[in-house]
Amino acid sequence: MTPQKRSVFYLSDRTGITAETLGHSLLTQFDGITWSTVNVPFLDDIEQARAVLVQINQAAVDDGYRPLVFSTLLKPEILEVIKQANCRMYDFFETFIRSIEEELHQPFIRIAGRSHGQHHLSYFKRIAAVNYVLAHDDGVNSKHYVDADIILMGVSRSGKTPTCLYLGLQYGIAAANYPLTPDDMSVQQIPKILENVRSKLFGLTLTPAQLHFIRQERRPDSEYASLAQCQRELQWQEALFRQFDIPYLDTTRISIEEISAIILNRCGLRRQLYG
Amino acid sequence: MTPQKRSVFYLSDRTGITAETLGHSLLTQFDGITWSTVNVPFLDDIEQARAVLVQINQAAVDDGYRPLVFSTLLKPEILEVIKQANCRMYDFFETFIRSIEEELHQPFIRIAGRSHGQHHLSYFKRIAAVNYVLAHDDGVNSKHYVDADIILMGVSRSGKTPTCLYLGLQYGIAAANYPLTPDDMSVQQIPKILENVRSKLFGLTLTPAQLHFIRQERRPDSEYASLAQCQRELQWQEALFRQFDIPYLDTTRISIEEISAIILNRCGLRRQLYG
């Protein structure tokens, strides 16, 4: 049996991030369907809406199924056009906003893009956090570790840098990192430079096979990338984490979003999504 | 009149990113309310659910209003507990999933965290993009510009680096950047090094007042940060963008998410949210 092929449209007045987040969360709960995705952000004039209507109808003909349409559109005149299409529409605002109006005893303001714009203070906080991450990547400027909200530690290629950047960009967290090197392995001790910031430490680990795979990309067939070396380093760092009660996480099968959310949760750091 | 003070809870089996993104979109449509936010990610046992139930009920007493609860919980036994709380509950899965089941003629799989986990290929693609961004920040390694998906250009502190990092982390886009310097200003030309990649260029600009404010933080009361210098540089770069038909964006009042979505949209780059 050929898998069902279906089209999905994400329509928004602004970035489309909300529509896409909603639709993606729902559709990943269904297997065996091949999705053809069309993103239409910044949909705010009637002519453009009519073109999308034609595109939806054409997809319905091509697929043999009507498309699913996830919308965070706010303008009634745009919605009117789209509603004429041959589709199954999930209108995020329409679905929830009336009930929230009732609950809060006030009408909603119907201004697009409020959730991703106009966050002046948070914009500067995020930029400051990203600058902090960049200035303290890979053990650089370690004398400023006391200003960090968190310090990730792990061997080379354990995912410290992308995780720090995500924590900075998404949550405004000042995340530093310390690379554990073969030099550190000569002693079973926390590196001296980290002694007065022990409460901020969090370890990242992964399976030897995955570390080997990642390091192979960087320096193929080196001692550094060998499975045996990966095994040695990981075994050593995990023993260190356990001995000194440093919380740590195996990141092998999880995304950067999950790694970040788990770290914030375990460390009791206040998480606030910006954007 | 004192503003209404209300509590909002984001409950999730996994990271809580979906619940929070959706709830935040809805609540920003209402003004004049002070929100007290409680995030409960990784809520997956009954004991913990009972503790949250108590916390919700306490907030209702303290606020004098029942809390709003946004949930992407999937486990029926956890949901059962939370539904006993004195709250107004918005259940994102329950609301849409039955209708999607009908539309797709199949039951949903009820496995938490599908939207943020198990994206192995996309994980590597994102890491590679972040590594590309870091290796090509601030005009470094400009000989690799031909490999870039996009090259952001703008004067110092115009927001190139955070935007490039966001494009890499969130969309797996290889984003390089080129800093326009006072040296470039001596000629009204596209810098030589960018000539064969002109189709990939995108300019970032902002108001002189905001650039002045940002540069003051970095080098207070310097010539570099002076309003006059900011005005000169911005006027010059905007003239350059117009003369050479380089698309550009005024980022003064918008978030990194919006800047990124607008860039991808204008440049026709395929946007795909990971995570």
Coordinates of C-alpha atoms in Angstrom, one line a residue:
Chain A
M1 CA 0.0 0.0 0.0
T2 CA 1.4 3.4 -0.9
P3 CA 1.4 5.8 2.0
Q4 CA -1.2 8.5 2.1
K5 CA 0.2 11.7 0.7
R6 CA -1.4 14.9 2.1
S7 CA -0.8 18.6 2.0
V8 CA -0.6 20.8 5.0
F9 CA -0.7 24.6 4.9
Y10 CA 0.5 26.9 7.7
L11 CA -1.1 30.4 7.3
S12 CA -0.3 33.4 9.4
D13 CA -0.4 37.2 9.5
R14 CA 3.1 37.2 10.9
T15 CA 6.0 34.6 11.3
G16 CA 3.9 31.5 11.3
I17 CA 5.8 30.0 14.2
T18 CA 2.7 29.5 16.3
A19 CA 0.7 27.9 13.5
E20 CA 3.6 25.6 12.7
T21 CA 4.3 24.7 16.3
L22 CA 0.7 23.7 16.8
G23 CA 0.3 21.7 13.5
H24 CA 3.7 20.0 13.8
S25 CA 2.9 18.8 17.4
L26 CA -0.4 17.4 16.2
L27 CA 0.8 15.8 13.0
T28 CA 3.7 14.0 14.6
Q29 CA 1.1 12.0 16.4
F30 CA 0.2 10.2 13.1
D31 CA 2.5 7.8 11.3
G32 CA 2.6 6.6 7.7
I33 CA 1.6 9.8 6.0
T34 CA 3.9 11.8 3.7
W35 CA 3.3 15.4 4.3
S36 CA 3.8 18.1 1.7
T37 CA 4.2 21.4 3.6
V38 CA 3.4 24.9 2.5
N39 CA 4.3 27.8 4.8
V40 CA 2.6 31.1 4.1
P41 CA 3.8 33.7 6.7
F42 CA 2.9 37.4 6.4
L43 CA -0.3 36.7 4.6
D44 CA -2.1 40.0 4.9
D45 CA -3.7 41.0 1.7
I46 CA -6.7 39.8 -0.2
E47 CA -5.0 39.2 -3.5
Q48 CA -2.4 37.0 -1.9
A49 CA -5.2 35.2 0.0
R50 CA -6.9 34.4 -3.3
A51 CA -3.7 32.9 -4.7
V52 CA -3.4 30.7 -1.6
L53 CA -7.1 29.6 -2.1
V54 CA -6.2 28.5 -5.6
Q55 CA -3.1 26.7 -4.3
I56 CA -5.1 24.8 -1.6
N57 CA -7.7 23.7 -4.1
Q58 CA -5.1 22.5 -6.6
A59 CA -3.4 20.5 -3.8
A60 CA -6.7 18.9 -3.0
V61 CA -7.1 17.8 -6.7
D62 CA -3.4 16.6 -6.9
D63 CA -3.5 14.7 -3.6
G64 CA -7.0 13.2 -3.9
Y65 CA -7.5 14.5 -0.3
R66 CA -8.4 17.9 0.9
P67 CA -5.4 19.7 2.6
L68 CA -5.2 20.4 6.3
V69 CA -4.8 24.1 7.0
F70 CA -3.5 25.4 10.3
S71 CA -4.2 29.1 10.7
T72 CA -3.3 31.9 13.2
L73 CA -4.8 34.5 10.8
L74 CA -6.5 37.4 12.6
K75 CA -8.0 39.5 9.8
P76 CA -11.6 38.5 9.2
E77 CA -11.5 39.4 5.5
I78 CA -8.5 37.2 4.9
L79 CA -10.1 34.3 6.8
E80 CA -13.2 34.7 4.7
V81 CA -11.3 34.0 1.5
I82 CA -9.4 31.0 2.9
K83 CA -12.6 29.4 4.3
Q84 CA -13.9 29.0 0.8
A85 CA -11.1 26.6 0.0
N86 CA -11.6 22.8 -0.2
C87 CA -9.7 22.0 3.0
R88 CA -10.1 21.0 6.7
M89 CA -9.3 24.2 8.6
Y90 CA -7.9 24.4 12.1
D91 CA -8.3 28.0 13.2
F92 CA -6.2 28.5 16.3
F93 CA -7.4 31.9 17.4
E94 CA -11.1 31.3 16.6
T95 CA -11.0 28.0 18.6
F96 CA -9.7 29.4 21.8
I97 CA -10.0 33.2 21.9
R98 CA -13.8 33.5 22.7
S99 CA -13.5 31.3 25.7
I100 CA -10.5 33.3 27.0
E101 CA -12.4 36.5 26.4
E102 CA -15.2 35.2 28.6
E103 CA -12.8 34.0 31.3
L104 CA -11.0 37.4 31.4
H105 CA -14.1 39.5 30.9
Q106 CA -12.5 41.5 28.1
P107 CA -12.3 41.5 24.3
F108 CA -9.1 40.5 22.6
I109 CA -7.2 43.2 20.7
R110 CA -6.8 41.5 17.3
I111 CA -3.3 42.8 16.6
A112 CA -1.1 40.4 14.7
G113 CA 2.3 39.5 15.8
R114 CA 2.0 40.4 19.4
S115 CA 3.7 37.2 20.5
H116 CA 6.8 37.7 18.5
G117 CA 7.3 41.5 18.4
Q118 CA 7.7 44.4 20.7
H119 CA 9.8 42.7 23.3
H120 CA 12.3 45.4 23.7
L121 CA 13.8 44.5 27.0
S122 CA 13.8 40.8 26.3
Y123 CA 15.5 41.6 22.9
F124 CA 18.4 43.2 24.7
K125 CA 18.5 40.5 27.4
R126 CA 18.8 37.8 24.7
I127 CA 21.5 39.6 22.8
A128 CA 23.4 40.1 26.0
A129 CA 23.1 36.4 26.7
V130 CA 24.2 35.4 23.3
N131 CA 27.2 37.7 23.6
Y132 CA 28.0 36.1 26.9
V133 CA 27.8 32.6 25.4
L134 CA 30.1 33.6 22.5
A135 CA 32.6 35.3 24.9
H136 CA 32.7 32.2 27.2
D137 CA 32.7 29.4 24.7
D138 CA 35.1 26.6 25.0
G139 CA 36.6 27.6 28.3
V140 CA 37.5 31.1 27.2
N141 CA 37.4 33.9 29.8
S142 CA 36.9 31.4 32.6
K143 CA 37.5 34.1 35.2
H144 CA 33.9 35.3 34.5
Y145 CA 32.4 32.0 35.3
V146 CA 30.9 33.5 38.5
D147 CA 28.6 35.5 36.3
A148 CA 27.3 32.5 34.5
D149 CA 23.8 31.1 35.2
I150 CA 25.1 27.7 34.2
I151 CA 28.3 26.1 33.1
L152 CA 28.1 23.1 30.8
M153 CA 31.0 20.6 30.9
G154 CA 31.8 17.7 28.7
V155 CA 34.5 16.3 26.4
S156 CA 35.0 17.7 22.9
R157 CA 32.0 17.4 20.6
S158 CA 29.5 16.6 23.4
G159 CA 27.2 19.4 22.3
K160 CA 28.1 22.1 24.7
T161 CA 28.3 25.0 22.3
P162 CA 24.9 24.6 20.4
T163 CA 23.2 24.0 23.8
C164 CA 24.7 27.1 25.3
L165 CA 23.6 29.2 22.2
Y166 CA 20.1 27.8 22.4
L167 CA 19.9 28.6 26.1
G168 CA 21.1 32.2 25.4
L169 CA 18.9 32.8 22.4
Q170 CA 15.7 31.1 23.5
Y171 CA 15.8 31.8 27.3
G172 CA 18.2 34.7 27.8
I173 CA 20.4 32.4 30.0
A174 CA 24.1 33.2 30.4
A175 CA 25.5 29.8 29.7
A176 CA 29.3 29.2 29.7
N177 CA 31.0 25.9 29.0
Y178 CA 34.1 24.1 30.0
P179 CA 35.7 21.5 27.7
L180 CA 37.0 18.5 29.5
T181 CA 40.3 17.5 27.8
P182 CA 42.6 14.5 28.0
D183 CA 44.8 16.8 30.2
D184 CA 42.0 16.9 32.8
M185 CA 41.9 13.1 32.7
S186 CA 45.2 12.7 34.3
V187 CA 43.6 13.6 37.7
Q188 CA 40.2 12.4 39.0
Q189 CA 39.4 15.9 40.2
I190 CA 37.2 18.8 39.3
P191 CA 39.5 21.3 37.3
K192 CA 40.7 23.9 39.8
I193 CA 39.1 26.7 37.8
L194 CA 35.7 25.3 38.5
E195 CA 36.0 24.7 42.2
N196 CA 34.2 27.9 43.3
V197 CA 31.4 27.5 40.8
R198 CA 30.5 23.8 41.5
S199 CA 26.8 24.5 42.0
K200 CA 26.6 25.8 38.4
L201 CA 28.1 22.8 36.7
F202 CA 26.1 20.5 34.5
G203 CA 27.5 17.6 32.5
L204 CA 26.7 16.5 28.9
T205 CA 27.4 13.0 27.8
L206 CA 26.4 10.7 25.0
T207 CA 27.1 7.2 23.8
P208 CA 30.7 6.3 22.5
A209 CA 29.2 5.3 19.2
Q210 CA 27.6 8.7 18.6
L211 CA 30.6 10.6 19.8
H212 CA 32.8 8.5 17.5
F213 CA 30.4 9.3 14.6
I214 CA 30.5 13.1 15.3
R215 CA 34.3 13.2 15.7
Q216 CA 34.8 11.2 12.5
E217 CA 33.2 14.0 10.6
R218 CA 35.7 16.4 12.1
R219 CA 39.0 14.5 12.0
P220 CA 38.4 11.2 10.1
D221 CA 40.4 8.2 11.3
S222 CA 42.3 10.1 14.0
E223 CA 43.1 8.8 17.4
Y224 CA 40.8 11.6 18.7
A225 CA 37.9 10.1 16.8
S226 CA 38.6 6.5 17.5
L227 CA 35.9 4.5 19.3
A228 CA 38.4 3.4 21.9
Q229 CA 39.3 7.0 22.7
C230 CA 35.7 8.1 22.8
Q231 CA 34.9 5.2 25.2
R232 CA 37.8 6.2 27.5
E233 CA 36.9 9.9 27.7
L234 CA 33.2 9.2 28.3
Q235 CA 33.8 6.6 30.9
W236 CA 36.2 8.9 32.7
Q237 CA 33.9 12.0 32.6
E238 CA 30.8 10.0 33.7
A239 CA 32.8 8.7 36.7
L240 CA 33.8 12.3 37.5
F241 CA 30.2 13.5 37.3
R242 CA 29.1 10.8 39.7
Q243 CA 32.0 11.2 42.1
F244 CA 31.4 14.9 42.5
D245 CA 27.6 14.8 42.3
I246 CA 27.5 16.9 39.1
P247 CA 24.1 16.5 37.5
Y248 CA 24.5 15.2 33.9
L249 CA 22.4 14.2 30.9
D250 CA 22.8 11.6 28.1
T251 CA 21.9 13.6 25.0
T252 CA 22.2 10.8 22.5
R253 CA 18.5 10.6 21.4
I254 CA 17.2 14.0 22.2
S255 CA 16.9 17.4 20.5
I256 CA 18.5 20.7 21.6
E257 CA 15.1 21.9 22.7
E258 CA 14.7 18.9 25.0
I259 CA 18.3 19.1 26.3
S260 CA 17.8 22.7 27.2
A261 CA 14.4 22.2 28.8
I262 CA 15.7 19.3 30.9
I263 CA 18.7 21.3 32.1
L264 CA 16.6 24.3 33.1
N265 CA 14.2 22.0 34.9
R266 CA 16.8 20.1 36.8
C267 CA 18.8 23.2 37.8
G268 CA 15.7 25.1 38.9
L269 CA 16.5 27.9 36.5
R270 CA 13.5 30.0 35.6
R271 CA 12.6 29.3 32.0
Q272 CA 10.8 31.9 30.0
L273 CA 10.3 31.6 26.3
Y274 CA 10.9 34.8 24.4
G275 CA 9.9 35.4 20.8
Chain B
M1 CA -8.0 50.4 39.3
T2 CA -5.4 47.8 40.0
P3 CA -4.8 45.5 37.1
Q4 CA -6.2 42.0 37.2
K5 CA -3.6 39.6 38.5
R6 CA -4.0 36.0 37.1
S7 CA -2.0 32.8 37.1
V8 CA -1.3 30.7 34.1
F9 CA 0.1 27.2 34.1
Y10 CA 1.8 25.5 31.2
L11 CA 1.6 21.7 31.6
S12 CA 3.4 19.2 29.4
D13 CA 4.7 15.6 29.3
R14 CA 7.8 16.9 27.7
T15 CA 9.5 20.3 27.2
G16 CA 6.4 22.5 27.4
I17 CA 7.5 24.5 24.4
T18 CA 4.4 23.8 22.4
A19 CA 2.0 24.7 25.3
E20 CA 3.9 27.8 26.1
T21 CA 4.2 29.0 22.5
L22 CA 0.5 28.6 21.9
G23 CA -0.6 30.0 25.3
H24 CA 1.7 33.0 24.9
S25 CA 0.2 33.7 21.5
L26 CA -3.3 33.8 22.9
L27 CA -2.5 35.8 26.1
T28 CA -0.6 38.5 24.3
Q29 CA -4.0 39.4 22.7
F30 CA -5.1 40.7 26.1
D31 CA -3.8 43.9 27.7
G32 CA -3.8 45.1 31.3
I33 CA -3.4 41.8 33.0
T34 CA -0.4 40.8 35.2
W35 CA 0.4 37.2 34.6
S36 CA 2.1 35.0 37.1
T37 CA 3.5 32.1 35.1
V38 CA 4.2 28.5 36.2
N39 CA 5.9 26.1 33.8
V40 CA 5.6 22.4 34.6
P41 CA 7.5 20.5 31.9
F42 CA 8.1 16.7 32.1
L43 CA 4.9 16.1 34.2
D44 CA 4.5 12.4 34.0
D45 CA 3.6 10.9 37.3
I46 CA 0.5 11.0 39.4
E47 CA 2.1 12.2 42.6
Q48 CA 3.6 15.2 40.8
A49 CA 0.2 15.8 39.1
R50 CA -1.5 15.9 42.5
A51 CA 1.1 18.5 43.7
V52 CA 0.3 20.6 40.7
L53 CA -3.4 20.3 41.4
V54 CA -2.8 21.7 44.9
Q55 CA -0.7 24.5 43.5
I56 CA -3.4 25.5 41.0
N57 CA -6.1 25.5 43.7
Q58 CA -3.9 27.6 45.9
A59 CA -3.3 30.1 43.1
A60 CA -7.1 30.4 42.6
V61 CA -7.5 31.3 46.2
D62 CA -4.6 33.8 46.2
D63 CA -5.6 35.5 43.0
G64 CA -9.3 35.6 43.5
Y65 CA -9.6 34.2 40.0
R66 CA -9.2 30.6 38.8
P67 CA -6.0 30.1 36.8
L68 CA -5.8 29.4 33.1
V69 CA -4.1 26.1 32.3
F70 CA -2.6 25.4 28.9
S71 CA -1.9 21.7 28.4
T72 CA -0.3 19.4 25.9
L73 CA -0.5 16.5 28.3
L74 CA -1.2 13.2 26.6
K75 CA -1.5 10.7 29.5
P76 CA -5.2 10.3 30.4
E77 CA -4.4 9.5 34.1
I78 CA -2.5 12.7 34.5
L79 CA -5.1 14.7 32.7
E80 CA -7.8 13.2 35.0
V81 CA -6.0 14.6 38.1
I82 CA -5.5 18.1 36.6
K83 CA -9.1 18.3 35.5
Q84 CA -10.2 18.3 39.1
A85 CA -8.5 21.6 39.7
N86 CA -10.3 24.9 40.0
C87 CA -9.1 26.2 36.7
R88 CA -10.1 27.0 33.1
M89 CA -8.3 24.4 31.1
Y90 CA -7.2 24.7 27.4
D91 CA -6.2 21.2 26.2
F92 CA -4.4 21.7 22.8
F93 CA -4.3 18.0 21.9
E94 CA -7.8 17.1 23.0
T95 CA -9.2 20.1 21.2
F96 CA -7.9 19.2 17.8
I97 CA -6.8 15.6 17.7
R98 CA -10.2 13.9 17.3
S99 CA -11.0 16.0 14.3
I100 CA -7.6 15.2 12.7
E101 CA -8.1 11.5 13.4
E102 CA -11.4 11.6 11.5
E103 CA -9.8 13.6 8.7
L104 CA -6.9 11.1 8.4
H105 CA -8.9 8.0 9.1
Q106 CA -6.5 6.7 11.7
P107 CA -6.0 6.9 15.4
F108 CA -3.2 9.1 16.9
I109 CA -0.3 7.3 18.6
R110 CA -0.3 9.1 22.0
I111 CA 3.5 9.2 22.4
A112 CA 4.8 12.3 24.1
G113 CA 7.6 14.4 22.8
R114 CA 7.3 13.4 19.2
S115 CA 7.6 16.9 18.1
H116 CA 10.9 17.7 19.8
G117 CA 12.7 14.4 19.9
Q118 CA 14.0 11.7 17.5
H119 CA 15.1 14.1 14.8
H120 CA 18.4 12.6 14.2
L121 CA 19.2 13.9 10.8
S122 CA 17.9 17.4 11.6
Y123 CA 20.0 17.4 14.8
F124 CA 23.2 17.0 12.7
K125 CA 22.0 19.4 10.2
R126 CA 21.4 22.0 12.9
I127 CA 24.8 21.4 14.5
A128 CA 26.5 21.7 11.1
A129 CA 24.7 25.0 10.5
V130 CA 25.7 26.4 13.9
N131 CA 29.3 25.4 13.3
Y132 CA 29.1 27.1 9.9
V133 CA 27.7 30.3 11.5
L134 CA 30.5 30.3 14.2
A135 CA 33.2 29.7 11.6
H136 CA 31.9 32.5 9.4
D137 CA 31.0 35.1 11.9
D138 CA 32.1 38.7 11.4
G139 CA 33.6 38.3 8.0
V140 CA 35.9 35.4 9.0
N141 CA 36.6 32.7 6.4
S142 CA 35.0 34.8 3.7
K143 CA 36.4 32.5 1.0
H144 CA 33.6 30.0 2.0
Y145 CA 30.9 32.5 1.3
V146 CA 29.8 30.5 -1.8
D147 CA 28.7 27.7 0.6
A148 CA 26.4 30.1 2.5
D149 CA 22.6 29.9 2.1
I150 CA 22.6 33.6 3.0
I151 CA 25.0 36.4 3.9
L152 CA 23.8 39.1 6.3
M153 CA 25.5 42.5 6.0
G154 CA 25.4 45.6 8.2
V155 CA 27.4 47.9 10.3
S156 CA 28.8 46.9 13.7
R157 CA 26.0 45.9 16.2
S158 CA 23.3 45.8 13.7
G159 CA 22.2 42.3 14.9
K160 CA 24.0 40.1 12.4
T161 CA 25.4 37.5 14.7
P162 CA 22.3 36.7 16.8
T163 CA 20.2 36.5 13.7
C164 CA 22.7 34.1 12.0
L165 CA 22.8 31.9 15.0
Y166 CA 19.0 31.8 15.2
L167 CA 18.8 30.9 11.5
G168 CA 21.3 28.1 12.1
L169 CA 19.8 26.7 15.2
Q170 CA 16.1 27.0 14.4
Y171 CA 16.1 26.4 10.6
G172 CA 19.5 24.7 9.8
I173 CA 20.4 27.6 7.5
A174 CA 24.1 28.2 6.8
A175 CA 24.2 31.9 7.5
A176 CA 27.4 33.9 7.1
N177 CA 27.8 37.6 7.8
Y178 CA 29.9 40.5 6.6
P179 CA 30.4 43.5 8.8
L180 CA 30.4 46.9 7.0
T181 CA 33.2 49.0 8.4
P182 CA 34.1 52.7 8.1
D183 CA 36.8 51.4 5.7
D184 CA 34.1 50.2 3.3
M185 CA 32.5 53.6 3.5
S186 CA 35.3 55.3 1.6
V187 CA 33.8 53.8 -1.6
Q188 CA 30.2 53.6 -2.6
Q189 CA 30.7 50.0 -3.8
I190 CA 29.9 46.5 -2.8
P191 CA 33.0 45.1 -1.1
K192 CA 35.0 43.1 -3.7
I193 CA 34.8 39.9 -1.6
L194 CA 31.0 39.9 -2.0
E195 CA 30.8 40.5 -5.7
N196 CA 30.3 36.9 -6.8
V197 CA 27.7 36.2 -4.0
R198 CA 25.5 39.2 -4.5
S199 CA 22.3 37.2 -4.8
K200 CA 22.9 35.9 -1.2
L201 CA 23.2 39.3 0.4
F202 CA 20.7 40.7 2.8
G203 CA 21.1 43.9 4.8
L204 CA 20.2 44.7 8.4
T205 CA 19.5 48.2 9.5
L206 CA 18.0 50.0 12.4
T207 CA 17.4 53.5 13.7
P208 CA 20.4 55.7 14.6
A209 CA 18.9 56.1 18.1
Q210 CA 18.8 52.4 18.8
L211 CA 22.2 51.7 17.3
H212 CA 23.6 54.6 19.5
F213 CA 21.9 53.0 22.5
I214 CA 23.4 49.5 21.7
R215 CA 26.9 50.8 21.0
Q216 CA 26.9 52.9 24.2
E217 CA 26.7 49.7 26.2
R218 CA 29.7 48.4 24.5
R219 CA 32.0 51.5 24.3
P220 CA 30.4 54.4 26.3
D221 CA 30.9 57.9 25.0
S222 CA 33.2 56.8 22.2
E223 CA 33.2 58.3 18.7
Y224 CA 32.1 54.8 17.6
A225 CA 28.9 55.0 19.7
S226 CA 28.1 58.7 19.0
L227 CA 24.7 59.4 17.5
A228 CA 26.4 61.4 14.7
Q229 CA 28.6 58.4 13.8
C230 CA 25.6 56.0 13.9
Q231 CA 23.7 58.3 11.6
R232 CA 26.5 58.5 9.1
E233 CA 27.1 54.8 9.0
L234 CA 23.4 53.9 8.7
Q235 CA 22.7 56.5 6.0
W236 CA 25.7 55.3 4.0
Q237 CA 24.7 51.6 4.3
E238 CA 21.1 52.2 3.4
A239 CA 22.1 54.2 0.3
L240 CA 24.4 51.2 -0.6
F241 CA 21.6 48.7 -0.2
R242 CA 19.3 50.7 -2.4
Q243 CA 21.9 51.5 -5.1
F244 CA 22.8 47.8 -5.5
D245 CA 19.3 46.4 -5.0
I246 CA 20.2 44.5 -1.9
P247 CA 17.1 43.6 0.1
Y248 CA 17.2 44.9 3.6
L249 CA 15.2 45.2 6.7
D250 CA 14.8 47.7 9.5
T251 CA 15.0 45.6 12.7
T252 CA 14.3 48.3 15.2
R253 CA 11.0 47.1 16.6
I254 CA 11.0 43.4 15.8
S255 CA 12.2 40.2 17.5
I256 CA 14.9 37.8 16.3
E257 CA 12.1 35.4 15.3
E258 CA 10.4 37.9 13.1
I259 CA 13.6 39.1 11.5
S260 CA 14.5 35.5 10.7
A261 CA 11.1 34.7 9.3
I262 CA 11.0 37.8 7.2
I263 CA 14.5 37.1 5.8
L264 CA 13.6 33.6 4.8
N265 CA 10.3 34.7 3.3
R266 CA 11.9 37.5 1.2
C267 CA 14.8 35.4 0.0
G268 CA 12.6 32.4 -0.8
L269 CA 14.6 30.1 1.4
R270 CA 12.7 27.1 2.5
R271 CA 11.8 27.4 6.1
Q272 CA 11.4 24.4 8.3
L273 CA 11.0 24.5 12.0
Y274 CA 12.9 21.8 13.8
G275 CA 12.6 20.9 17.4

